[in-house]
C-alpha positions as YAML, in Angstrom:
chain: A
units: angstrom
residues:
- id: 1
  name: MET
  ca: [59.53, 24.29, -61.34]
- id: 2
  name: THR
  ca: [62.59, 23.70, -63.17]
- id: 3
  name: ASP
  ca: [62.37, 22.13, -67.15]
- id: 4
  name: SER
  ca: [63.01, 18.63, -66.44]
- id: 5
  name: VAL
  ca: [65.38, 18.36, -69.41]
- id: 6
  name: LYS
  ca: [67.44, 21.18, -67.67]
- id: 7
  name: VAL
  ca: [67.65, 19.47, -64.21]
- id: 8
  name: GLY
  ca: [71.41, 20.10, -63.10]
- id: 9
  name: ALA
  ca: [72.12, 22.52, -65.74]
- id: 10
  name: GLU
  ca: [72.56, 25.48, -63.11]
- id: 11
  name: ALA
  ca: [75.17, 23.24, -60.99]
- id: 12
  name: ILE
  ca: [77.01, 22.25, -64.31]
- id: 13
  name: ALA
  ca: [77.59, 25.98, -64.87]
- id: 14
  name: THR
  ca: [78.12, 27.09, -61.25]
- id: 15
  name: LYS
  ca: [80.30, 23.99, -60.15]
- id: 16
  name: GLY
  ca: [81.34, 22.37, -63.42]
- id: 17
  name: TRP
  ca: [80.70, 18.94, -65.22]
- id: 18
  name: VAL
  ca: [82.75, 16.96, -63.01]
- id: 19
  name: LYS
  ca: [81.80, 18.51, -59.35]
- id: 20
  name: ALA
  ca: [78.03, 18.53, -60.49]
- id: 21
  name: HIS
  ca: [78.29, 14.64, -61.08]
- id: 22
  name: GLN
  ca: [80.96, 13.78, -58.51]
- id: 23
  name: TRP
  ca: [78.94, 11.27, -56.60]
- id: 24
  name: LEU
  ca: [77.16, 9.76, -59.52]
- id: 25
  name: ILE
  ca: [80.69, 8.84, -61.16]
- id: 26
  name: LEU
  ca: [82.03, 7.25, -57.66]
- id: 27
  name: ARG
  ca: [78.49, 5.55, -57.79]
- id: 28
  name: ARG
  ca: [79.36, 4.02, -61.08]
- id: 29
  name: LEU
  ca: [82.75, 3.28, -60.26]
- id: 30
  name: SER
  ca: [81.63, 1.42, -57.14]
- id: 31
  name: GLN
  ca: [79.13, -0.54, -58.99]
- id: 32
  name: LEU
  ca: [81.39, -1.35, -61.96]
- id: 33
  name: SER
  ca: [84.81, -2.03, -59.65]
- id: 34
  name: ILE
  ca: [82.46, -4.41, -57.82]
- id: 35
  name: LEU
  ca: [81.45, -6.58, -60.88]
- id: 36
  name: ALA
  ca: [84.95, -6.22, -62.34]
- id: 37
  name: LEU
  ca: [86.70, -7.73, -59.23]
- id: 38
  name: PHE
  ca: [84.30, -11.24, -59.91]
- id: 39
  name: MET
  ca: [85.10, -11.17, -63.47]
- id: 40
  name: ILE
  ca: [88.99, -10.81, -63.27]
- id: 41
  name: SER
  ca: [89.39, -13.16, -60.41]
- id: 42
  name: PRO
  ca: [89.13, -16.16, -62.20]
- id: 43
  name: LEU
  ca: [91.31, -14.95, -64.66]
- id: 44
  name: LEU
  ca: [94.09, -13.97, -62.60]
- id: 45
  name: VAL
  ca: [94.21, -17.30, -60.95]
- id: 46
  name: ASP
  ca: [94.51, -19.06, -64.38]
- id: 47
  name: ARG
  ca: [97.46, -16.34, -65.83]
- id: 48
  name: LEU
  ca: [99.29, -16.09, -62.44]
- id: 49
  name: GLU
  ca: [98.97, -19.80, -61.27]
- id: 50
  name: ARG
  ca: [97.80, -18.68, -57.48]
- id: 51
  name: GLU
  ca: [95.37, -20.44, -55.47]
- id: 52
  name: THR
  ca: [94.28, -17.34, -53.54]
- id: 53
  name: TRP
  ca: [91.54, -15.52, -55.36]
- id: 54
  name: LEU
  ca: [90.84, -11.89, -55.26]
- id: 55
  name: VAL
  ca: [87.16, -12.49, -54.52]
- id: 56
  name: LYS
  ca: [85.14, -15.59, -55.38]
- id: 57
  name: GLY
  ca: [81.26, -16.08, -55.25]
- id: 58
  name: ASN
  ca: [78.79, -13.59, -56.05]
- id: 59
  name: LEU
  ca: [76.54, -10.68, -54.58]
- id: 60
  name: ALA
  ca: [74.74, -13.01, -52.22]
- id: 61
  name: SER
  ca: [77.57, -14.84, -50.65]
- id: 62
  name: SER
  ca: [81.55, -13.88, -51.50]
- id: 63
  name: MET
  ca: [85.10, -14.69, -49.84]
- id: 64
  name: THR
  ca: [87.45, -11.91, -50.46]
- id: 65
  name: LEU
  ca: [91.35, -12.75, -50.48]
- id: 66
  name: ASP
  ca: [90.34, -16.03, -48.81]
- id: 67
  name: VAL
  ca: [89.82, -14.22, -45.39]
- id: 68
  name: LEU
  ca: [86.65, -12.05, -45.49]
- id: 69
  name: PRO
  ca: [83.52, -13.45, -45.81]
- id: 70
  name: LEU
  ca: [80.16, -11.32, -47.01]
- id: 71
  name: THR
  ca: [77.07, -12.45, -46.99]
- id: 72
  name: ASP
  ca: [73.65, -10.96, -47.84]
- id: 73
  name: PRO
  ca: [71.74, -11.11, -44.79]
- id: 74
  name: HIS
  ca: [68.33, -11.09, -46.94]
- id: 75
  name: ILE
  ca: [69.32, -14.20, -48.74]
- id: 76
  name: LEU
  ca: [70.57, -16.14, -45.30]
- id: 77
  name: LEU
  ca: [67.31, -15.28, -43.75]
- id: 78
  name: GLN
  ca: [65.54, -16.92, -46.54]
- id: 79
  name: ALA
  ca: [68.11, -19.73, -46.57]
- id: 80
  name: ILE
  ca: [66.99, -20.18, -42.61]
- id: 81
  name: LEU
  ca: [63.80, -20.16, -43.32]
- id: 82
  name: ALA
  ca: [63.90, -22.88, -45.91]
- id: 83
  name: GLY
  ca: [65.72, -24.85, -43.43]
- id: 84
  name: VAL
  ca: [69.36, -24.65, -44.20]
- id: 85
  name: GLU
  ca: [71.44, -24.65, -41.28]
- id: 86
  name: PRO
  ca: [73.90, -21.74, -42.23]
- id: 87
  name: HIS
  ca: [78.03, -22.32, -42.36]
- id: 88
  name: GLN
  ca: [80.03, -20.38, -39.70]
- id: 89
  name: ASP
  ca: [81.63, -18.30, -42.57]
- id: 90
  name: ALA
  ca: [77.97, -17.22, -43.76]
- id: 91
  name: ILE
  ca: [77.16, -15.97, -40.24]
- id: 92
  name: ILE
  ca: [80.75, -14.17, -39.85]
- id: 93
  name: GLY
  ca: [79.79, -12.82, -43.23]
- id: 94
  name: VAL
  ca: [76.23, -11.24, -42.12]
- id: 95
  name: VAL
  ca: [77.46, -10.01, -39.05]
- id: 96
  name: ILE
  ca: [80.54, -8.10, -41.28]
- id: 97
  name: VAL
  ca: [77.43, -6.70, -43.78]
- id: 98
  name: ILE
  ca: [75.12, -5.88, -41.14]
- id: 99
  name: LEU
  ca: [77.56, -3.79, -39.07]
- id: 100
  name: PHE
  ca: [78.65, -1.92, -42.15]
- id: 101
  name: TYR
  ca: [75.19, -0.99, -43.39]
- id: 102
  name: LEU
  ca: [74.29, -0.01, -39.74]
- id: 103
  name: LEU
  ca: [77.05, 2.68, -40.17]
- id: 104
  name: VAL
  ca: [76.70, 3.63, -43.87]
- id: 105
  name: GLY
  ca: [73.10, 3.17, -44.30]
- id: 106
  name: GLY
  ca: [71.25, 0.00, -45.62]
- id: 107
  name: ARG
  ca: [69.86, 1.50, -48.93]
- id: 108
  name: VAL
  ca: [73.47, 2.37, -50.01]
- id: 109
  name: TYR
  ca: [73.28, -1.07, -51.05]
- id: 110
  name: CYS
  ca: [71.00, 0.09, -53.77]
- id: 111
  name: SER
  ca: [72.60, 2.88, -55.02]
- id: 112
  name: TRP
  ca: [76.55, 1.96, -54.67]
- id: 113
  name: VAL
  ca: [76.66, -1.74, -54.90]
- id: 114
  name: CYS
  ca: [73.38, -2.99, -57.01]
- id: 115
  name: PRO
  ca: [73.96, -3.36, -60.62]
- id: 116
  name: VAL
  ca: [69.99, -2.90, -61.37]
- id: 117
  name: ASN
  ca: [70.28, 0.73, -60.24]
- id: 118
  name: MET
  ca: [72.25, 1.40, -63.31]
- id: 119
  name: VAL
  ca: [69.39, -0.07, -65.23]
- id: 120
  name: THR
  ca: [66.68, 2.40, -63.09]
- id: 121
  name: ASP
  ca: [68.82, 5.29, -63.35]
- id: 122
  name: THR
  ca: [69.11, 5.01, -66.95]
- id: 123
  name: ALA
  ca: [65.31, 4.83, -67.34]
- id: 124
  name: ASP
  ca: [64.85, 7.81, -65.05]
- id: 125
  name: TRP
  ca: [67.28, 9.78, -67.23]
- id: 126
  name: LEU
  ca: [65.74, 8.77, -70.22]
- id: 127
  name: ARG
  ca: [61.99, 9.64, -68.79]
- id: 128
  name: ARG
  ca: [63.35, 13.33, -68.44]
- id: 129
  name: LYS
  ca: [65.01, 13.47, -71.44]
- id: 130
  name: LEU
  ca: [61.98, 12.36, -73.42]
- id: 131
  name: GLY
  ca: [59.62, 14.05, -71.10]
- id: 132
  name: PHE
  ca: [57.62, 10.55, -70.31]
- id: 133
  name: LYS
  ca: [54.93, 10.87, -67.70]
- id: 134
  name: SER
  ca: [52.22, 8.51, -66.59]
- id: 135
  name: GLY
  ca: [49.69, 8.54, -63.97]
- id: 136
  name: THR
  ca: [50.55, 4.93, -62.71]
- id: 137
  name: THR
  ca: [50.65, 5.06, -58.72]
- id: 138
  name: ILE
  ca: [52.17, 2.22, -56.65]
- id: 139
  name: SER
  ca: [52.18, 2.36, -53.35]
- id: 140
  name: ARG
  ca: [55.61, 2.65, -51.97]
- id: 141
  name: SER
  ca: [54.41, 0.01, -48.95]
- id: 142
  name: THR
  ca: [54.33, -2.63, -51.94]
- id: 143
  name: ARG
  ca: [57.77, -3.16, -51.66]
- id: 144
  name: TYR
  ca: [57.48, -4.32, -47.98]
- id: 145
  name: TRP
  ca: [54.68, -6.84, -49.06]
- id: 146
  name: MET
  ca: [56.97, -8.19, -51.47]
- id: 147
  name: LEU
  ca: [59.51, -8.61, -49.00]
- id: 148
  name: ALA
  ca: [57.15, -10.13, -46.41]
- id: 149
  name: LEU
  ca: [56.32, -12.67, -49.69]
- id: 150
  name: THR
  ca: [59.97, -13.66, -50.26]
- id: 151
  name: LEU
  ca: [60.16, -14.73, -46.47]
- id: 152
  name: ILE
  ca: [56.85, -16.83, -46.55]
- id: 153
  name: LEU
  ca: [57.83, -18.55, -49.63]
- id: 154
  name: PRO
  ca: [60.77, -20.45, -47.97]
- id: 155
  name: LEU
  ca: [58.72, -21.40, -45.03]
- id: 156
  name: VAL
  ca: [56.01, -22.63, -47.19]
- id: 157
  name: THR
  ca: [58.20, -24.11, -50.19]
- id: 158
  name: GLY
  ca: [61.56, -24.97, -48.39]
- id: 159
  name: SER
  ca: [63.55, -23.32, -50.75]
- id: 160
  name: ILE
  ca: [64.80, -19.82, -51.88]
- id: 161
  name: VAL
  ca: [62.20, -19.29, -54.60]
- id: 162
  name: TRP
  ca: [62.77, -15.41, -54.72]
- id: 163
  name: GLU
  ca: [66.43, -16.08, -55.85]
- id: 164
  name: LEU
  ca: [64.78, -17.59, -59.00]
- id: 165
  name: PHE
  ca: [63.49, -14.35, -59.99]
- id: 166
  name: ASN
  ca: [65.48, -11.58, -58.10]
- id: 167
  name: PRO
  ca: [66.71, -9.49, -60.62]
- id: 168
  name: VAL
  ca: [70.03, -8.16, -58.78]
- id: 169
  name: SER
  ca: [71.00, -11.94, -59.12]
- id: 170
  name: MET
  ca: [69.92, -12.53, -62.45]
- id: 171
  name: MET
  ca: [71.64, -9.22, -63.84]
- id: 172
  name: PHE
  ca: [74.78, -10.23, -62.00]
- id: 173
  name: ARG
  ca: [74.85, -13.54, -63.60]
- id: 174
  name: GLY
  ca: [74.14, -12.03, -66.75]
- id: 175
  name: ILE
  ca: [77.08, -9.57, -66.44]
- id: 176
  name: VAL
  ca: [79.67, -11.91, -65.10]
- id: 177
  name: PHE
  ca: [78.35, -15.80, -66.50]
- id: 178
  name: GLY
  ca: [76.58, -14.20, -69.80]
- id: 179
  name: VAL
  ca: [73.33, -15.82, -69.16]
- id: 180
  name: GLY
  ca: [71.18, -14.57, -71.66]
- id: 181
  name: MET
  ca: [67.73, -14.73, -70.43]
- id: 182
  name: ALA
  ca: [69.01, -12.26, -67.37]
- id: 183
  name: TRP
  ca: [68.49, -9.78, -70.12]
- id: 184
  name: VAL
  ca: [64.71, -10.21, -70.66]
- id: 185
  name: MET
  ca: [64.32, -9.41, -66.97]
- id: 186
  name: VAL
  ca: [66.55, -6.25, -67.07]
- id: 187
  name: LEU
  ca: [64.82, -5.07, -70.19]
- id: 188
  name: GLY
  ca: [61.47, -5.38, -68.45]
- id: 189
  name: ILE
  ca: [62.54, -3.48, -65.48]
- id: 190
  name: LEU
  ca: [63.99, -0.60, -67.58]
- id: 191
  name: LEU
  ca: [60.58, -0.41, -69.62]
- id: 192
  name: PHE
  ca: [58.61, -0.67, -66.58]
- id: 193
  name: ASP
  ca: [60.40, 2.23, -64.89]
- id: 194
  name: LEU
  ca: [60.63, 4.38, -68.23]
- id: 195
  name: LEU
  ca: [56.84, 3.70, -69.41]
- id: 196
  name: ILE
  ca: [54.82, 2.50, -66.41]
- id: 197
  name: ALA
  ca: [56.18, 4.14, -63.04]
- id: 198
  name: ARG
  ca: [59.09, 6.52, -62.26]
- id: 199
  name: ASP
  ca: [61.25, 4.53, -59.66]
- id: 200
  name: GLY
  ca: [58.77, 1.88, -60.00]
- id: 201
  name: TRP
  ca: [61.06, -1.46, -59.41]
- id: 202
  name: CYS
  ca: [63.42, 0.08, -56.84]
- id: 203
  name: GLY
  ca: [61.14, 2.56, -55.20]
- id: 204
  name: ARG
  ca: [58.07, 0.51, -55.16]
- id: 205
  name: LEU
  ca: [58.62, -2.97, -55.83]
- id: 206
  name: CYS
  ca: [61.95, -4.45, -55.13]
- id: 207
  name: PRO
  ca: [62.17, -6.72, -51.72]
- id: 208
  name: VAL
  ca: [65.79, -6.16, -51.50]
- id: 209
  name: GLY
  ca: [65.61, -2.57, -50.92]
- id: 210
  name: ALA
  ca: [62.93, -2.71, -48.77]
- id: 211
  name: PHE
  ca: [65.08, -5.27, -46.42]
- id: 212
  name: TYR
  ca: [67.84, -2.82, -46.65]
- id: 213
  name: SER
  ca: [65.79, 0.14, -45.65]
- id: 214
  name: LEU
  ca: [65.00, -1.51, -42.68]
- id: 215
  name: LEU
  ca: [68.23, -2.57, -41.85]
- id: 216
  name: GLY
  ca: [69.39, 0.91, -42.29]
- id: 217
  name: LYS
  ca: [67.08, 2.70, -40.21]
- id: 218
  name: LYS
  ca: [69.46, 4.22, -37.60]
- id: 219
  name: SER
  ca: [72.51, 4.50, -39.51]
- id: 220
  name: VAL
  ca: [75.07, 7.16, -38.97]
- id: 221
  name: LEU
  ca: [76.06, 8.58, -42.16]
- id: 222
  name: GLN
  ca: [73.39, 10.75, -43.86]
- id: 223
  name: VAL
  ca: [72.65, 13.57, -46.33]
- id: 224
  name: VAL
  ca: [72.31, 16.67, -44.50]
- id: 225
  name: ALA
  ca: [70.75, 19.92, -45.85]
- id: 226
  name: ASP
  ca: [73.35, 21.65, -43.86]
- id: 227
  name: LYS
  ca: [72.83, 25.00, -45.81]
- id: 228
  name: ARG
  ca: [69.08, 24.73, -46.64]
- id: 229
  name: GLU
  ca: [68.64, 28.43, -45.85]
- id: 230
  name: GLN
  ca: [70.48, 28.99, -49.39]
- id: 231
  name: CYS
  ca: [67.89, 26.91, -51.15]
- id: 232
  name: ASP
  ca: [66.43, 28.88, -54.20]
- id: 233
  name: ASP
  ca: [63.76, 26.31, -54.82]
- id: 234
  name: CYS
  ca: [64.87, 25.34, -58.07]
- id: 235
  name: MET
  ca: [63.37, 21.79, -57.27]
- id: 236
  name: ASP
  ca: [66.37, 20.15, -59.06]
- id: 237
  name: CYS
  ca: [67.29, 17.65, -55.98]
- id: 238
  name: PHE
  ca: [63.18, 16.86, -55.91]
- id: 239
  name: MET
  ca: [63.82, 16.00, -59.58]
- id: 240
  name: VAL
  ca: [66.72, 13.57, -59.76]
- id: 241
  name: CYS
  ca: [66.16, 11.97, -56.40]
- id: 242
  name: PRO
  ca: [64.64, 8.39, -56.50]
- id: 243
  name: GLU
  ca: [62.80, 8.80, -53.06]
- id: 244
  name: ALA
  ca: [62.22, 12.47, -53.00]
- id: 245
  name: GLN
  ca: [59.81, 12.34, -50.51]
- id: 246
  name: VAL
  ca: [62.62, 12.06, -47.99]
- id: 247
  name: ILE
  ca: [63.75, 15.55, -48.83]
- id: 248
  name: ASN
  ca: [61.26, 17.74, -47.87]
- id: 249
  name: PRO
  ca: [61.32, 17.48, -44.01]
- id: 250
  name: ALA
  ca: [64.85, 18.43, -43.86]
- id: 251
  name: LEU
  ca: [64.74, 20.88, -46.55]
- id: 252
  name: LYS
  ca: [62.04, 22.54, -45.61]
- id: 253
  name: GLY
  ca: [61.23, 21.71, -41.95]
- id: 254
  name: ALA
  ca: [62.98, 24.71, -40.12]
- id: 255
  name: GLU
  ca: [59.64, 26.21, -39.32]
- id: 256
  name: LYS
  ca: [58.28, 23.00, -37.57]
- id: 257
  name: GLY
  ca: [61.60, 22.53, -35.60]
- id: 258
  name: LEU
  ca: [62.62, 19.62, -37.92]
- id: 259
  name: GLY
  ca: [66.66, 19.28, -38.25]
- id: 260
  name: PRO
  ca: [68.51, 19.38, -41.46]
- id: 261
  name: VAL
  ca: [69.33, 15.84, -41.71]
- id: 262
  name: ILE
  ca: [67.68, 13.51, -44.18]
- id: 263
  name: SER
  ca: [66.95, 10.77, -41.74]
- id: 264
  name: SER
  ca: [64.63, 8.56, -43.67]
- id: 265
  name: SER
  ca: [65.78, 4.79, -44.01]
- id: 266
  name: GLU
  ca: [64.24, 5.13, -47.53]
- id: 267
  name: CYS
  ca: [67.11, 7.52, -48.49]
- id: 268
  name: THR
  ca: [69.84, 5.77, -50.65]
- id: 269
  name: ASN
  ca: [72.70, 8.05, -50.14]
- id: 270
  name: CYS
  ca: [73.11, 8.34, -53.65]
- id: 271
  name: GLY
  ca: [74.58, 11.81, -53.38]
- id: 272
  name: ARG
  ca: [72.67, 13.06, -56.38]
- id: 273
  name: CYS
  ca: [70.98, 15.91, -54.48]
- id: 274
  name: ILE
  ca: [74.51, 17.19, -53.52]
- id: 275
  name: ASP
  ca: [75.76, 17.07, -57.27]
- id: 276
  name: VAL
  ca: [72.47, 18.86, -58.85]
- id: 277
  name: CYS
  ca: [72.66, 21.81, -56.23]
- id: 278
  name: ALA
  ca: [74.19, 24.85, -57.58]
- id: 279
  name: GLU
  ca: [73.61, 26.36, -54.01]
- id: 280
  name: ASP
  ca: [75.52, 23.48, -52.34]
- id: 281
  name: VAL
  ca: [72.67, 22.87, -49.91]
- id: 282
  name: PHE
  ca: [73.51, 19.26, -49.17]
- id: 283
  name: HIS
  ca: [76.42, 17.38, -48.01]
- id: 284
  name: PHE
  ca: [77.42, 14.14, -46.24]
- id: 285
  name: GLY
  ca: [77.09, 14.08, -42.70]
- id: 286
  name: THR
  ca: [75.84, 12.31, -39.63]
- id: 287
  name: ARG
  ca: [72.26, 11.78, -38.13]
- id: 288
  name: PHE
  ca: [74.11, 13.38, -35.11]
- id: 289
  name: THR
  ca: [74.29, 17.20, -36.91]
- id: 290
  name: HIS
  ca: [72.38, 19.90, -35.31]
- id: 291
  name: TYR
  ca: [72.08, 23.57, -36.12]
- id: 292
  name: LYS
  ca: [71.88, 26.71, -33.91]
- id: 293
  name: VAL
  ca: [69.07, 28.92, -34.23]
- id: 294
  name: ILE
  ca: [70.16, 32.48, -34.13]
- id: 295
  name: ALA
  ca: [68.59, 35.61, -32.63]
- id: 296
  name: ASN
  ca: [66.83, 36.60, -36.06]
- id: 297
  name: GLY
  ca: [65.37, 33.02, -36.64]
- id: 298
  name: LYS
  ca: [67.77, 31.94, -39.35]
- id: 299
  name: GLU
  ca: [69.94, 29.12, -38.91]
- id: 300
  name: SER
  ca: [73.85, 28.95, -38.47]
- id: 301
  name: GLY
  ca: [76.34, 26.25, -39.60]
- id: 302
  name: PRO
  ca: [76.79, 22.85, -38.34]
- id: 303
  name: ASP
  ca: [77.45, 22.73, -34.58]
- id: 304
  name: ALA
  ca: [78.75, 19.50, -32.91]
- id: 305
  name: THR
  ca: [77.83, 20.47, -29.34]
- id: 306
  name: PRO
  ca: [74.12, 20.57, -29.08]
- id: 307
  name: LYS
  ca: [72.63, 23.50, -27.19]
- id: 308
  name: ALA
  ca: [69.27, 24.54, -25.80]
- id: 309
  name: HIS
  ca: [67.62, 26.09, -28.85]
- id: 310
  name: HIS
  ca: [69.12, 23.76, -31.57]
- id: 311
  name: PHE
  ca: [66.72, 21.98, -34.28]
- id: 312
  name: THR
  ca: [66.13, 18.49, -33.62]
- id: 313
  name: ASP
  ca: [66.81, 15.84, -35.97]
- id: 314
  name: ALA
  ca: [63.82, 14.42, -37.82]
- id: 315
  name: ALA
  ca: [64.59, 10.82, -37.08]
...
């Protein structure tokens, strides 16, 4: 297994630093740009004396240019269970969000939008650099029990209880409005992931991620191990992946007839496996990608037209 301190080093040497971090860079730009839009919009309104905001609201519910509503379906569902009658814009916003994540994968929210991801990625990076290990085991199913709890509490209490503790909302408010206590929660998640359980929050406990994983079960955009025959077993992709259990079926499943598509809805489509692979085994593709089995038992490249001896997708 690759030395954890050197994860990605071969990819950097082969592809260059930028190419070996391209999806990570794009994700950070996405996360920071979304936060920046919320922060600069009121300033632009004041400075330019305009009535139209670039974007107003928050990650739970927003309006862009006064015409595009976006609503977090998990929060709207909690609100409905609490007895709130949703506004028409909220319903339209939910439909738009659901359609988007049905296409690109529900947990894309976790890796490309959620600000907490920057904290948990930092904790994971520190764990590798410092060589921290822990034997704490938390079942990944725990997050689905947490999700159920977030939906039961509104029924019992008549209020959206989870939003009082939701680290995503708290960190957003902390960044945009400077709410001090939010950083206690953020620091707690960093230390929890660093010292107690790797990917403990996002991978095991977060009900938001659990909700979006259910939403993206049949999403079209997927990471594909389309050159898995080139894998040299360096294990770097497993080391950086926050949901490493999703890789093996696509990467090593040829003999079992499993296709090269990472079709698990737990995959966040973060692209780090693509970044750190010196052999360029992984790429973004679709769940419909098929591969031919050629005469000597090896695979050829992607083929848009399925034929009799194609591997089937793992989904």
